[in-house]
């Protein structure tokens, strides 16, 4: 008995400690970035100033005054929101059809959609740039960024929605048919209310992915539709090691999404564990 | 109210055919039960009548019009699902009124109908509750209520009692019978339980592997089963079958069928069939006596007073001539 008690007491202390250490290791780069953002560029590169330095908001003022932070932020909000809405507008009916009227090819289509994520983005960089810039003339527009963000997230959006919709008993949809709802009514009055948690976490995750997307947003924009990813990118290398400034920009870019994620934690966890509609 | 007429109805899923041409006439106001073992196509047939399953070939007519291409909600049918299929996010009241709302029924009319149905089913107190706060039996009533408010011509039930416990099942069975009495609507009821079929039906349809084996009143099916399948499916315990040689003085190869309740104990001189006692199941009112013939065939006799003999002793039975069934050994069809 004593041994059991001791070992359980030991593990009660040990596992949280391990968890905290791992969490801190993961968190350290962010922690470091936030700290650095309050240092001058000169202080930022001196290792002895990790904790002892004179905090300054200079980087943040600099960012909003000289680097047009708010415009980039607005672009991020606009493109991520509309891309998410568009992904849901396309994804909900698609997932609905596959969940409740599956055909012989449904499984193949689902796998095929995911397989598009396996294509390296770099492989289509040239055609994408050429087509959008020289042929369609939509390079560096909100429209382009919205469509691209929507398309790259669509497979995961449809997969998630499909998984949630699958959990809804088919009979409930059939009861709706007996009661005389049309397809739109089924989606609006039965499906979405029942899978509300799933739809919300899908939307949230899609929004976060859009916000964080960097490969395409950096390469398909210059100024007009440039998002926060572009702002970070723009403050990176060329002029040397402006770590303070870069950190401020980065902090201001990831800040909103971390805050959003924090407030929606419960929703996200529920969403990512795929479950529990009934 | 309406009749239902089914002609040459077929259903295939891809290349697998599951209904092989069903013909059926259901009269106005009749209570018809589809019965058969699991997987025989009862639900499929019901769902084709409901419009939830596409018809591969043949026709379904409700009243005078063929409804093959009519939407479920426009067929004048209402369905009660095995799993109840209530809308979990709506109150009982909303569950019951949802269909009427879709049909643009005026609000006061909806209210009147929902309250009337709730009254009949004694669920008035639960109208503002969510289905998740109801017991299985209460949910079942709500599901029936949802069907009633739509005032359908035909009610469809798909194994509505199979998720209820035994006691509640008997009670709800009675209530469905009363409901039929009261509304006089045509009702089609699917079950795999022959007791439910016998007690509820005006007319039983026995299905097997996507085919109709026999249609008739419960008593007709009990007294005149068309074949060995129906003979053993209807009645409990099931009918005993004896090969030619088990029956004294029988020369034909026909199968002889005698129900356990029709075997009468007699002496060796008058015996028609004899068997060694294996086991006695005492049920109070009567006993089920399990025996084996000399050729090894097992059979059951239902006896009011169990014999005062021990295991391994031989008992002798006969049965009155009109209670003996003869079936062709090859086809299983009844000999007239
Ligand atoms: N969606 C389907 N796809 C393929 N086969 C099906 C489908 N639904 C039912 N079946 C088959 O059709 C037959 C009849 O099924 P069903 O009507 O549900 O039987 P029952 O209700 O009598 O138990 C079964 O053999 C079943 O496997
Ligand atoms: Mg069934």
Coordinates of C-alpha atoms and ligand atoms in Angstrom, one line a residue:
Chain A
X1 CA 0.0 0.0 0.0
X2 CA 2.7 2.4 1.0
X3 CA 4.5 1.8 -2.2
X4 CA 1.4 2.4 -4.2
X5 CA 0.7 5.6 -2.3
X6 CA 4.2 6.9 -2.7
X7 CA 4.4 6.1 -6.4
X8 CA 1.1 7.9 -7.1
X9 CA 2.2 10.9 -5.0
X10 CA 5.5 10.8 -7.0
X11 CA 3.6 10.7 -10.3
X12 CA 1.3 13.5 -9.1
X13 CA 4.3 15.8 -8.9
X14 CA 6.4 14.3 -11.6
X15 CA 4.0 14.4 -14.6
X16 CA 2.8 18.0 -14.2
X17 CA 6.5 19.0 -13.8
X18 CA 7.3 17.2 -17.1
X19 CA 4.3 18.8 -18.7
X20 CA 5.3 22.2 -17.6
X21 CA 8.9 21.8 -18.8
X22 CA 7.8 20.6 -22.2
X23 CA 5.3 23.4 -22.4
X24 CA 7.9 26.0 -21.5
X25 CA 10.3 24.6 -24.1
X26 CA 7.6 24.9 -26.7
X27 CA 6.6 28.3 -25.5
X28 CA 10.2 29.7 -25.2
X29 CA 10.5 31.0 -28.7
X30 CA 7.3 33.0 -28.3
X31 CA 8.3 34.2 -24.9
X32 CA 11.7 35.2 -26.3
X33 CA 10.0 37.0 -29.2
X34 CA 7.7 39.0 -26.9
X35 CA 10.6 40.0 -24.7
X36 CA 12.7 41.0 -27.7
X37 CA 9.9 43.1 -29.1
X38 CA 10.3 45.5 -26.1
X39 CA 14.1 45.9 -26.6
X40 CA 15.8 48.3 -28.9
X41 CA 17.5 46.7 -31.9
X42 CA 20.8 47.3 -30.3
X43 CA 19.8 45.6 -27.0
X44 CA 18.2 42.7 -28.8
X45 CA 21.4 41.2 -30.1
X46 CA 23.3 41.3 -26.8
X47 CA 22.9 38.0 -24.9
X48 CA 23.4 39.5 -21.5
X49 CA 20.3 41.6 -21.9
X50 CA 17.9 38.7 -22.1
X51 CA 16.2 39.7 -18.9
X52 CA 17.9 42.9 -17.9
X53 CA 17.0 45.7 -20.3
X54 CA 15.1 48.9 -20.4
X55 CA 11.7 48.1 -22.0
X56 CA 10.7 50.4 -24.8
X57 CA 7.6 50.6 -27.0
X58 CA 9.7 52.2 -29.7
X59 CA 9.3 49.2 -32.0
X60 CA 5.6 49.2 -31.7
X61 CA 5.3 52.9 -32.5
X62 CA 7.7 52.5 -35.3
X63 CA 5.7 49.6 -36.7
X64 CA 2.4 51.4 -36.7
X65 CA 3.8 54.7 -37.9
X66 CA 6.3 53.6 -40.5
X67 CA 5.2 50.2 -41.5
X68 CA 1.5 50.6 -41.8
X69 CA 0.7 47.7 -39.4
X70 CA -3.1 48.4 -39.4
X71 CA -3.4 48.0 -43.2
X72 CA -1.7 44.6 -43.1
X73 CA -3.8 43.6 -40.1
X74 CA -7.0 44.7 -41.9
X75 CA -6.0 42.7 -44.9
X76 CA -5.4 39.7 -42.7
X77 CA -8.8 40.1 -41.1
X78 CA -10.6 40.6 -44.5
X79 CA -8.9 37.8 -46.4
X80 CA -9.1 35.2 -43.5
X81 CA -12.7 36.0 -42.8
X82 CA -13.9 35.9 -46.4
X83 CA -11.8 32.8 -47.2
X84 CA -13.4 31.1 -44.2
X85 CA -16.9 32.1 -45.1
X86 CA -16.3 31.0 -48.7
X87 CA -14.9 27.7 -47.5
X88 CA -18.0 27.0 -45.4
X89 CA -20.3 28.1 -48.2
X90 CA -18.7 25.5 -50.5
X91 CA -17.8 23.0 -47.8
X92 CA -21.1 22.6 -46.0
X93 CA -23.1 21.5 -49.0
X94 CA -20.3 19.3 -50.2
X95 CA -19.9 17.6 -46.9
X96 CA -23.7 17.3 -46.5
X97 CA -23.9 15.6 -49.9
X98 CA -21.1 13.2 -49.1
X99 CA -22.4 12.4 -45.6
X100 CA -26.0 11.8 -46.5
X101 CA -26.1 10.9 -50.2
X102 CA -22.9 9.0 -50.6
X103 CA -22.1 7.4 -53.9
X104 CA -19.7 4.7 -54.8
X105 CA -17.1 7.4 -55.4
X106 CA -17.5 9.3 -52.2
X107 CA -14.6 7.7 -50.4
X108 CA -12.3 8.2 -53.4
X109 CA -13.3 11.9 -53.7
X110 CA -12.5 12.4 -50.0
X111 CA -9.1 10.8 -50.4
X112 CA -8.4 12.7 -53.6
X113 CA -9.2 16.0 -51.9
X114 CA -6.7 15.3 -49.2
X115 CA -4.1 14.2 -51.8
X116 CA -4.2 17.7 -53.2
X117 CA -2.5 18.8 -50.0
X118 CA 0.4 16.5 -50.8
X119 CA 1.4 18.4 -53.9
X120 CA 4.3 20.7 -52.9
X121 CA 3.2 24.3 -53.1
X122 CA 6.5 25.3 -54.7
X123 CA 5.7 23.1 -57.7
X124 CA 2.9 25.4 -58.8
X125 CA 4.6 28.7 -57.8
X126 CA 5.6 29.7 -61.3
X127 CA 2.3 28.9 -63.0
X128 CA 0.3 30.5 -60.2
X129 CA 2.4 33.7 -60.4
X130 CA 2.4 33.9 -64.1
X131 CA -1.3 33.2 -64.5
X132 CA -2.4 35.6 -61.9
X133 CA 0.0 38.4 -62.8
X134 CA 0.2 38.2 -66.6
X135 CA -3.0 36.5 -67.7
X136 CA -5.8 37.2 -65.2
X137 CA -4.5 40.4 -63.8
X138 CA -5.6 39.5 -60.3
X139 CA -2.2 39.4 -58.7
X140 CA -2.0 41.2 -55.3
X141 CA -5.8 41.5 -55.0
X142 CA -8.0 40.6 -52.0
X143 CA -10.0 38.4 -54.4
X144 CA -6.9 36.3 -55.2
X145 CA -5.8 35.9 -51.6
X146 CA -9.3 35.0 -50.5
X147 CA -9.7 32.3 -53.3
X148 CA -6.3 30.8 -52.7
X149 CA -6.7 30.7 -48.9
X150 CA -10.2 29.2 -49.3
X151 CA -8.9 26.5 -51.8
X152 CA -5.9 25.4 -49.8
X153 CA -8.1 25.0 -46.7
X154 CA -11.1 23.5 -48.4
X155 CA -10.0 19.8 -48.1
X156 CA -9.5 20.0 -44.4
X157 CA -12.7 22.0 -44.0
X158 CA -14.7 19.4 -45.9
X159 CA -13.1 16.5 -44.1
X160 CA -13.9 18.0 -40.7
X161 CA -17.5 18.9 -41.6
X162 CA -18.0 15.4 -43.2
X163 CA -16.8 13.8 -40.0
X164 CA -19.2 15.8 -37.9
X165 CA -22.2 15.3 -40.3
X166 CA -21.5 11.6 -40.3
X167 CA -22.3 11.5 -36.6
X168 CA -25.8 12.8 -37.2
X169 CA -28.2 9.8 -37.5
X170 CA -29.5 9.5 -41.0
X171 CA -33.0 9.0 -39.7
X172 CA -33.1 12.5 -38.4
X173 CA -32.5 13.8 -41.8
X174 CA -35.1 11.4 -43.2
X175 CA -37.6 12.5 -40.6
X176 CA -37.0 16.0 -42.0
X177 CA -37.8 14.7 -45.5
X178 CA -41.0 13.2 -44.2
X179 CA -41.8 16.5 -42.6
X180 CA -41.4 18.2 -45.9
X181 CA -38.2 20.3 -45.6
X182 CA -36.3 21.0 -48.8
X183 CA -32.6 20.6 -49.1
X184 CA -31.8 24.1 -47.9
X185 CA -34.2 23.7 -45.0
X186 CA -32.4 20.4 -44.1
X187 CA -29.1 22.2 -44.0
X188 CA -30.4 25.3 -42.2
X189 CA -32.9 23.9 -39.8
X190 CA -31.5 20.5 -39.0
X191 CA -27.9 19.9 -40.1
X192 CA -26.3 23.2 -38.9
X193 CA -28.1 23.4 -35.6
X194 CA -27.2 19.8 -34.9
X195 CA -23.5 20.1 -35.9
X196 CA -23.2 23.6 -34.7
X197 CA -20.2 22.8 -32.5
X198 CA -18.5 21.1 -35.3
X199 CA -19.2 23.9 -37.8
X200 CA -17.9 26.5 -35.4
X201 CA -14.6 24.7 -34.7
X202 CA -14.1 24.0 -38.4
X203 CA -14.6 27.7 -39.1
X204 CA -12.3 28.7 -36.3
X205 CA -9.5 26.3 -37.4
X206 CA -9.9 27.4 -41.0
X207 CA -9.6 31.1 -39.9
X208 CA -6.5 30.3 -37.9
X209 CA -4.9 28.5 -40.8
X210 CA -5.8 31.4 -43.2
X211 CA -4.3 33.9 -40.8
X212 CA -1.1 31.9 -40.4
X213 CA -0.7 31.1 -44.1
X214 CA 2.6 32.5 -45.4
X215 CA 3.7 30.7 -48.5
X216 CA 1.1 32.1 -50.9
X217 CA 0.2 35.3 -49.2
X218 CA 3.8 36.4 -49.3
X219 CA 4.3 35.4 -52.9
X220 CA 1.0 36.5 -54.5
X221 CA 0.9 40.0 -53.0
X222 CA 3.0 43.1 -52.9
X223 CA 1.2 45.9 -51.2
X224 CA -2.6 46.0 -51.9
X225 CA -3.6 42.7 -50.5
X226 CA -0.6 42.0 -48.3
X227 CA -1.3 40.3 -45.0
X228 CA 0.6 40.2 -41.7
X229 CA 2.6 37.3 -42.9
X230 CA 3.9 39.6 -45.6
X231 CA 4.7 42.3 -43.0
X232 CA 6.8 39.9 -41.0
X233 CA 8.5 38.7 -44.2
X234 CA 9.2 42.3 -45.2
X235 CA 10.9 43.0 -41.9
X236 CA 13.1 40.0 -42.0
X237 CA 16.5 40.0 -43.6
X238 CA 17.7 42.6 -46.0
X239 CA 18.6 45.5 -43.8
X240 CA 20.5 43.4 -41.2
X241 CA 19.5 42.2 -37.8
X242 CA 16.7 44.3 -36.6
X243 CA 15.5 41.7 -34.1
X244 CA 13.6 44.2 -32.0
X245 CA 11.5 45.4 -34.8
X246 CA 11.0 42.0 -36.3
X247 CA 9.9 40.7 -32.9
X248 CA 7.4 43.5 -32.5
X249 CA 5.9 42.9 -35.9
X250 CA 5.7 39.2 -35.3
X251 CA 4.2 39.6 -31.9
X252 CA 1.6 41.9 -33.3
X253 CA 0.9 39.5 -36.1
X254 CA 0.4 36.3 -34.0
X255 CA -1.1 38.2 -31.0
X256 CA -4.7 38.4 -32.3
X257 CA -4.8 34.7 -33.3
X258 CA -3.4 33.6 -29.9
X259 CA -6.0 35.7 -28.1
X260 CA -8.7 34.3 -30.4
X261 CA -7.4 30.7 -29.8
X262 CA -7.3 31.3 -26.1
X263 CA -10.9 32.4 -25.9
X264 CA -12.1 29.6 -28.1
X265 CA -10.0 26.9 -26.4
X266 CA -12.9 24.8 -25.4
X267 CA -14.5 24.9 -28.8
X268 CA -11.1 24.1 -30.4
X269 CA -10.4 21.1 -28.2
X270 CA -13.8 19.7 -28.8
X271 CA -13.4 20.3 -32.5
X272 CA -10.0 18.7 -32.8
X273 CA -11.0 15.6 -30.8
X274 CA -13.7 15.1 -33.5
X275 CA -16.8 14.2 -31.6
X276 CA -19.9 14.3 -29.5
X277 CA -22.8 15.7 -31.5
X278 CA -25.3 13.3 -29.9
Chain B
X1 CA -57.4 7.6 -45.4
X2 CA -56.3 5.6 -48.3
X3 CA -55.5 2.2 -49.7
X4 CA -52.0 1.2 -50.8
X5 CA -51.4 -0.8 -53.9
X6 CA -48.0 -2.3 -54.7
X7 CA -47.3 -3.9 -58.0
X8 CA -44.2 -5.8 -59.2
X9 CA -42.1 -3.8 -56.8
X10 CA -38.3 -4.3 -57.1
X11 CA -35.3 -2.9 -55.3
X12 CA -31.7 -3.3 -56.2
X13 CA -28.7 -1.7 -54.5
X14 CA -26.2 -1.6 -57.3
X15 CA -26.2 -5.2 -58.6
X16 CA -27.6 -6.7 -55.5
X17 CA -31.3 -7.2 -55.8
X18 CA -33.1 -7.2 -52.4
X19 CA -36.8 -7.0 -53.4
X20 CA -37.9 -9.4 -56.1
X21 CA -41.2 -8.2 -57.4
X22 CA -43.7 -7.7 -54.5
X23 CA -47.5 -7.4 -55.1
X24 CA -49.6 -6.3 -52.3
X25 CA -53.0 -4.7 -51.7
X26 CA -53.6 -2.8 -48.5
X27 CA -57.1 -1.7 -47.9
X28 CA -58.3 1.6 -46.6
X29 CA -58.1 1.6 -42.8
X30 CA -56.4 -1.7 -42.5
X31 CA -53.7 -2.5 -40.0
X32 CA -51.1 -4.4 -42.0
X33 CA -47.9 -5.9 -40.5
X34 CA -44.8 -6.8 -42.4
X35 CA -43.1 -9.6 -40.6
X36 CA -40.0 -11.6 -41.3
X37 CA -36.5 -12.3 -40.2
X38 CA -33.9 -9.6 -40.0
X39 CA -32.6 -8.6 -43.4
X40 CA -35.6 -9.9 -45.4
X41 CA -36.5 -6.4 -46.7
X42 CA -39.2 -5.2 -44.4
X43 CA -37.7 -1.8 -43.9
X44 CA -36.8 -1.4 -47.5
X45 CA -40.4 -2.1 -48.6
X46 CA -41.7 0.4 -46.0
X47 CA -39.2 3.0 -47.0
X48 CA -40.2 2.6 -50.6
X49 CA -43.8 3.3 -49.6
X50 CA -42.6 6.3 -47.6
X51 CA -40.5 7.6 -50.5
X52 CA -37.2 7.4 -48.6
X53 CA -35.9 4.7 -50.9
X54 CA -35.8 4.9 -54.6
X55 CA -38.0 2.4 -56.5
X56 CA -35.9 0.3 -58.9
X57 CA -38.9 -1.1 -60.7
X58 CA -42.7 -1.5 -60.3
X59 CA -45.2 0.9 -58.7
X60 CA -46.5 2.1 -55.4
X61 CA -49.9 3.7 -55.4
X62 CA -51.6 5.5 -52.5
X63 CA -55.3 5.9 -53.0
X64 CA -55.7 6.2 -56.8
X65 CA -52.4 7.8 -57.7
X66 CA -49.1 6.2 -58.3
X67 CA -46.6 8.0 -56.0
X68 CA -43.3 6.7 -57.4
X69 CA -42.1 10.2 -58.1
X70 CA -43.9 12.1 -55.4
X71 CA -41.8 13.6 -52.5
X72 CA -42.2 11.8 -49.1
X73 CA -44.0 14.7 -47.5
X74 CA -46.5 14.9 -50.4
X75 CA -47.6 11.3 -50.2
X76 CA -49.9 11.7 -47.2
X77 CA -47.8 9.3 -45.1
X78 CA -46.1 9.7 -41.8
X79 CA -43.4 7.6 -40.4
X80 CA -42.4 6.5 -36.9
X81 CA -38.7 5.4 -36.9
X82 CA -37.2 2.7 -34.8
X83 CA -34.7 5.1 -33.3
X84 CA -37.5 7.7 -32.9
X85 CA -35.4 10.2 -34.9
X86 CA -36.6 13.2 -33.0
X87 CA -34.9 16.5 -33.7
X88 CA -32.6 16.8 -30.7
X89 CA -32.3 20.5 -30.9
X90 CA -36.0 21.2 -30.7
X91 CA -38.5 21.0 -27.9
X92 CA -41.2 18.3 -28.0
X93 CA -43.7 21.0 -29.2
X94 CA -41.4 22.1 -32.0
X95 CA -40.7 18.5 -32.9
X96 CA -44.4 17.9 -33.3
X97 CA -45.1 21.1 -35.1
X98 CA -42.2 21.1 -37.5
X99 CA -43.9 19.3 -40.3
X100 CA -47.0 21.5 -40.1
X101 CA -44.9 24.6 -40.2
X102 CA -43.2 23.3 -43.4
X103 CA -46.7 22.9 -44.9
X104 CA -47.4 26.6 -43.9
X105 CA -50.3 25.6 -41.6
X106 CA -51.6 28.6 -39.7
X107 CA -50.2 29.0 -36.2
X108 CA -53.4 28.5 -34.3
X109 CA -54.2 25.4 -36.3
X110 CA -50.8 24.0 -35.5
X111 CA -51.3 24.8 -31.8
X112 CA -54.7 23.1 -31.8
X113 CA -53.4 20.0 -33.5
X114 CA -50.3 19.6 -31.4
X115 CA -52.2 20.0 -28.2
X116 CA -54.9 17.5 -29.3
X117 CA -52.2 14.9 -30.2
X118 CA -50.3 15.6 -26.9
X119 CA -53.6 15.0 -25.0
X120 CA -54.2 11.7 -26.7
X121 CA -50.6 10.5 -26.0
X122 CA -50.5 12.0 -22.5
X123 CA -47.4 14.1 -23.2
X124 CA -48.9 17.5 -22.6
X125 CA -46.6 18.0 -19.6
X126 CA -43.5 17.5 -21.7
X127 CA -44.3 19.8 -24.6
X128 CA -41.6 22.3 -23.6
X129 CA -39.0 19.7 -22.8
X130 CA -36.1 18.7 -25.0
X131 CA -36.1 15.1 -26.2
X132 CA -32.9 14.4 -24.4
X133 CA -34.7 14.8 -21.1
X134 CA -37.3 12.2 -21.9
X135 CA -37.3 8.4 -21.3
X136 CA -37.4 6.0 -24.2
X137 CA -41.1 5.4 -23.8
X138 CA -41.8 9.2 -23.8
X139 CA -39.7 9.7 -26.9
X140 CA -41.6 7.0 -28.6
X141 CA -44.9 8.8 -27.8
X142 CA -43.4 12.1 -29.2
X143 CA -42.4 10.3 -32.4
X144 CA -46.0 8.9 -32.7
X145 CA -47.3 12.4 -31.9
X146 CA -45.3 13.9 -34.6
X147 CA -46.9 11.5 -37.0
X148 CA -50.4 12.1 -35.7
X149 CA -50.4 15.9 -36.0
X150 CA -49.8 15.6 -39.7
X151 CA -53.1 13.7 -40.0
X152 CA -51.7 11.3 -42.6
X153 CA -53.7 8.9 -44.7
X154 CA -51.2 6.1 -44.0
X155 CA -49.1 5.6 -40.9
X156 CA -45.8 3.8 -41.3
X157 CA -44.1 2.2 -38.3
X158 CA -40.6 0.7 -38.6
X159 CA -40.0 -1.6 -35.5
X160 CA -41.3 1.1 -33.2
X161 CA -41.1 -1.0 -30.1
X162 CA -37.7 -2.7 -30.5
X163 CA -35.9 -0.1 -28.4
X164 CA -38.3 -0.4 -25.4
X165 CA -38.0 -2.8 -22.5
X166 CA -40.4 -5.7 -22.4
X167 CA -43.1 -4.2 -20.1
X168 CA -43.3 -1.0 -22.0
X169 CA -43.4 -2.8 -25.3
X170 CA -46.6 -4.6 -24.4
X171 CA -48.1 -1.4 -23.1
X172 CA -47.2 0.7 -26.2
X173 CA -48.4 -2.1 -28.4
X174 CA -51.8 -1.8 -26.8
X175 CA -51.7 1.9 -27.3
X176 CA -50.9 1.6 -31.0
X177 CA -53.8 -0.8 -31.3
X178 CA -56.1 1.7 -29.6
X179 CA -54.8 4.5 -31.8
X180 CA -55.7 2.6 -34.9
X181 CA -59.2 1.9 -33.5
X182 CA -59.6 5.6 -32.8
X183 CA -58.2 7.1 -36.0
X184 CA -59.2 4.4 -38.4
X185 CA -56.3 5.2 -40.6
X186 CA -54.4 2.8 -42.7
X187 CA -51.4 1.6 -40.8
X188 CA -48.4 -0.4 -42.0
X189 CA -46.2 -1.8 -39.3
X190 CA -42.9 -3.5 -39.6
X191 CA -41.6 -6.0 -37.0
X192 CA -39.5 -9.1 -36.7
X193 CA -41.6 -10.2 -33.7
X194 CA -44.4 -12.6 -34.7
X195 CA -46.2 -11.9 -31.4
X196 CA -46.5 -8.2 -32.3
X197 CA -47.7 -9.2 -35.8
X198 CA -50.3 -11.6 -34.4
X199 CA -51.7 -9.2 -31.8
X200 CA -51.8 -6.0 -34.0
X201 CA -52.5 -7.1 -37.5
X202 CA -55.7 -7.2 -39.5
X203 CA -53.5 -8.6 -42.2
X204 CA -50.0 -10.1 -41.9
X205 CA -47.5 -10.1 -44.8
X206 CA -44.7 -12.6 -44.2
X207 CA -41.5 -11.7 -46.1
X208 CA -38.4 -13.7 -46.7
X209 CA -35.4 -12.7 -48.8
X210 CA -37.3 -9.9 -50.6
X211 CA -40.3 -12.0 -51.5
X212 CA -43.8 -12.3 -50.0
X213 CA -44.3 -15.8 -48.6
X214 CA -47.9 -15.4 -47.6
X215 CA -50.5 -12.8 -46.9
X216 CA -53.5 -13.3 -44.6
X217 CA -55.2 -12.7 -41.3
X218 CA -53.3 -13.8 -38.3
X219 CA -55.6 -16.7 -37.7
X220 CA -55.4 -17.8 -41.3
X221 CA -51.6 -17.8 -41.2
X222 CA -51.7 -19.8 -38.0
X223 CA -54.2 -22.3 -39.3
X224 CA -53.3 -22.6 -42.9
X225 CA -49.6 -21.7 -43.4
X226 CA -48.7 -21.9 -47.1
X227 CA -45.3 -23.4 -46.5
X228 CA -42.8 -24.6 -44.0
X229 CA -41.3 -21.1 -43.6
X230 CA -44.6 -19.4 -42.6
X231 CA -45.5 -22.5 -40.5
X232 CA -42.5 -22.1 -38.3
X233 CA -42.4 -18.3 -38.3
X234 CA -45.9 -17.8 -37.0
X235 CA -46.7 -19.3 -33.6
X236 CA -44.6 -19.8 -30.5
X237 CA -43.0 -22.2 -29.7
X238 CA -42.7 -22.9 -33.4
X239 CA -44.4 -25.8 -35.2
X240 CA -42.8 -29.2 -34.9
X241 CA -41.8 -30.9 -38.2
X242 CA -41.6 -34.7 -38.5
X243 CA -40.1 -36.7 -41.3
X244 CA -42.2 -39.5 -42.8
X245 CA -41.0 -42.3 -40.6
X246 CA -41.5 -40.5 -37.3
X247 CA -45.3 -40.7 -37.7
X248 CA -46.8 -44.1 -37.1
X249 CA -48.2 -45.7 -40.2
X250 CA -47.0 -42.9 -42.6
X251 CA -45.8 -44.0 -46.0
X252 CA -45.3 -40.7 -47.7
X253 CA -42.1 -38.6 -47.7
X254 CA -44.1 -35.4 -46.8
X255 CA -43.2 -33.3 -43.8
X256 CA -45.8 -33.5 -41.1
X257 CA -46.2 -30.3 -39.1
X258 CA -47.9 -30.3 -35.7
X259 CA -47.9 -27.3 -33.3
X260 CA -46.7 -28.0 -29.8
X261 CA -50.1 -26.9 -28.4
X262 CA -51.9 -29.4 -30.5
X263 CA -50.1 -32.5 -29.3
X264 CA -52.2 -34.6 -26.9
X265 CA -50.6 -37.2 -24.6
X266 CA -52.0 -40.7 -25.2
X267 CA -51.0 -44.3 -24.7
X268 CA -48.7 -46.4 -26.9
X269 CA -51.6 -48.0 -28.7
X270 CA -53.0 -44.7 -30.0
X271 CA -49.7 -42.9 -30.5
X272 CA -49.1 -41.0 -33.6
X273 CA -45.6 -39.9 -32.6
X274 CA -43.5 -40.9 -29.7
X275 CA -40.4 -39.4 -28.1
X276 CA -37.9 -39.6 -25.3
X277 CA -38.2 -36.9 -22.7
X278 CA -35.2 -34.6 -22.7
X279 CA -36.2 -31.6 -20.7
X280 CA -39.2 -29.9 -19.1
X281 CA -39.6 -26.1 -19.0
X282 CA -42.1 -25.4 -16.4
X283 CA -43.9 -22.1 -17.0
X284 CA -46.6 -22.4 -14.4
X285 CA -49.7 -22.2 -16.5
X286 CA -48.2 -24.8 -18.8
X287 CA -45.0 -26.7 -19.4
X288 CA -42.9 -27.0 -22.5
X289 CA -41.8 -30.6 -22.8
X290 CA -38.8 -31.2 -25.1
X291 CA -38.5 -34.6 -26.7
X292 CA -36.6 -36.6 -29.3
X293 CA -38.0 -39.2 -31.7
X294 CA -36.3 -42.5 -32.4
X295 CA -34.9 -41.0 -35.6
X296 CA -33.4 -38.1 -33.6
X297 CA -35.8 -35.4 -34.5
X298 CA -36.4 -32.9 -31.7
X299 CA -39.9 -31.7 -30.9
X300 CA -41.8 -29.8 -28.3
X301 CA -45.1 -30.5 -26.6
X302 CA -47.0 -27.9 -24.7
X303 CA -48.8 -29.6 -21.8
X304 CA -51.0 -28.2 -19.1
X305 CA -49.9 -30.9 -16.7
X306 CA -46.3 -32.0 -17.1
X307 CA -45.9 -35.8 -17.1
X308 CA -44.8 -37.4 -13.9
X309 CA -42.0 -39.4 -15.6
X310 CA -38.3 -39.0 -15.6
X311 CA -35.8 -38.0 -18.2
X312 CA -35.2 -40.6 -20.9
X313 CA -38.8 -42.1 -20.5
X314 CA -40.9 -42.4 -23.6
X315 CA -44.1 -40.3 -24.1
X316 CA -46.7 -40.8 -26.7
X317 CA -48.8 -38.2 -28.5
X318 CA -51.5 -37.8 -31.1
X319 CA -53.3 -34.8 -32.6
X320 CA -56.7 -34.3 -34.2
X321 CA -56.6 -34.7 -38.0
X322 CA -57.6 -31.1 -38.9
X323 CA -54.6 -29.8 -36.8
X324 CA -52.1 -31.7 -38.8
X325 CA -50.2 -29.9 -41.6
X326 CA -48.6 -31.6 -44.6
X327 CA -45.8 -30.0 -46.6
X328 CA -44.0 -31.2 -49.7
X329 CA -40.5 -32.3 -48.6
X330 CA -38.8 -30.7 -51.6
X331 CA -40.6 -27.4 -52.1
X332 CA -41.9 -26.9 -48.6
X333 CA -45.3 -26.0 -50.0
X334 CA -48.5 -27.0 -48.3
X335 CA -50.3 -30.1 -49.5
X336 CA -54.0 -29.2 -49.7
Ligands
LIG1 N1 -28.1 0.9 -48.4 C1 -28.0 -0.4 -48.6 N2 -27.1 -0.8 -49.5 C2 -27.0 -2.2 -49.7 N3 -27.8 -3.1 -49.2 C3 -28.7 -2.7 -48.4 C4 -28.9 -1.3 -48.0 N4 -30.0 -1.2 -47.2 C5 -30.4 -2.5 -47.0 N5 -29.7 -3.4 -47.7 C6 -29.9 -4.8 -47.8 O1 -31.2 -5.1 -48.1 C7 -31.7 -6.2 -47.4 C8 -33.0 -5.8 -46.7 O2 -32.7 -4.9 -45.7 P1 -33.8 -4.3 -44.7 O3 -35.0 -3.9 -45.5 O4 -33.2 -3.3 -43.8 O5 -34.2 -5.6 -43.9 P2 -35.1 -5.7 -42.6 O6 -35.7 -4.4 -42.3 O7 -36.2 -6.7 -43.0 O8 -34.3 -6.2 -41.5 C9 -30.6 -6.6 -46.5 O9 -30.0 -7.8 -47.1 C10 -29.7 -5.5 -46.5 O10 -28.4 -6.0 -46.3
LIG2 MG1 -35.5 -3.1 -40.6

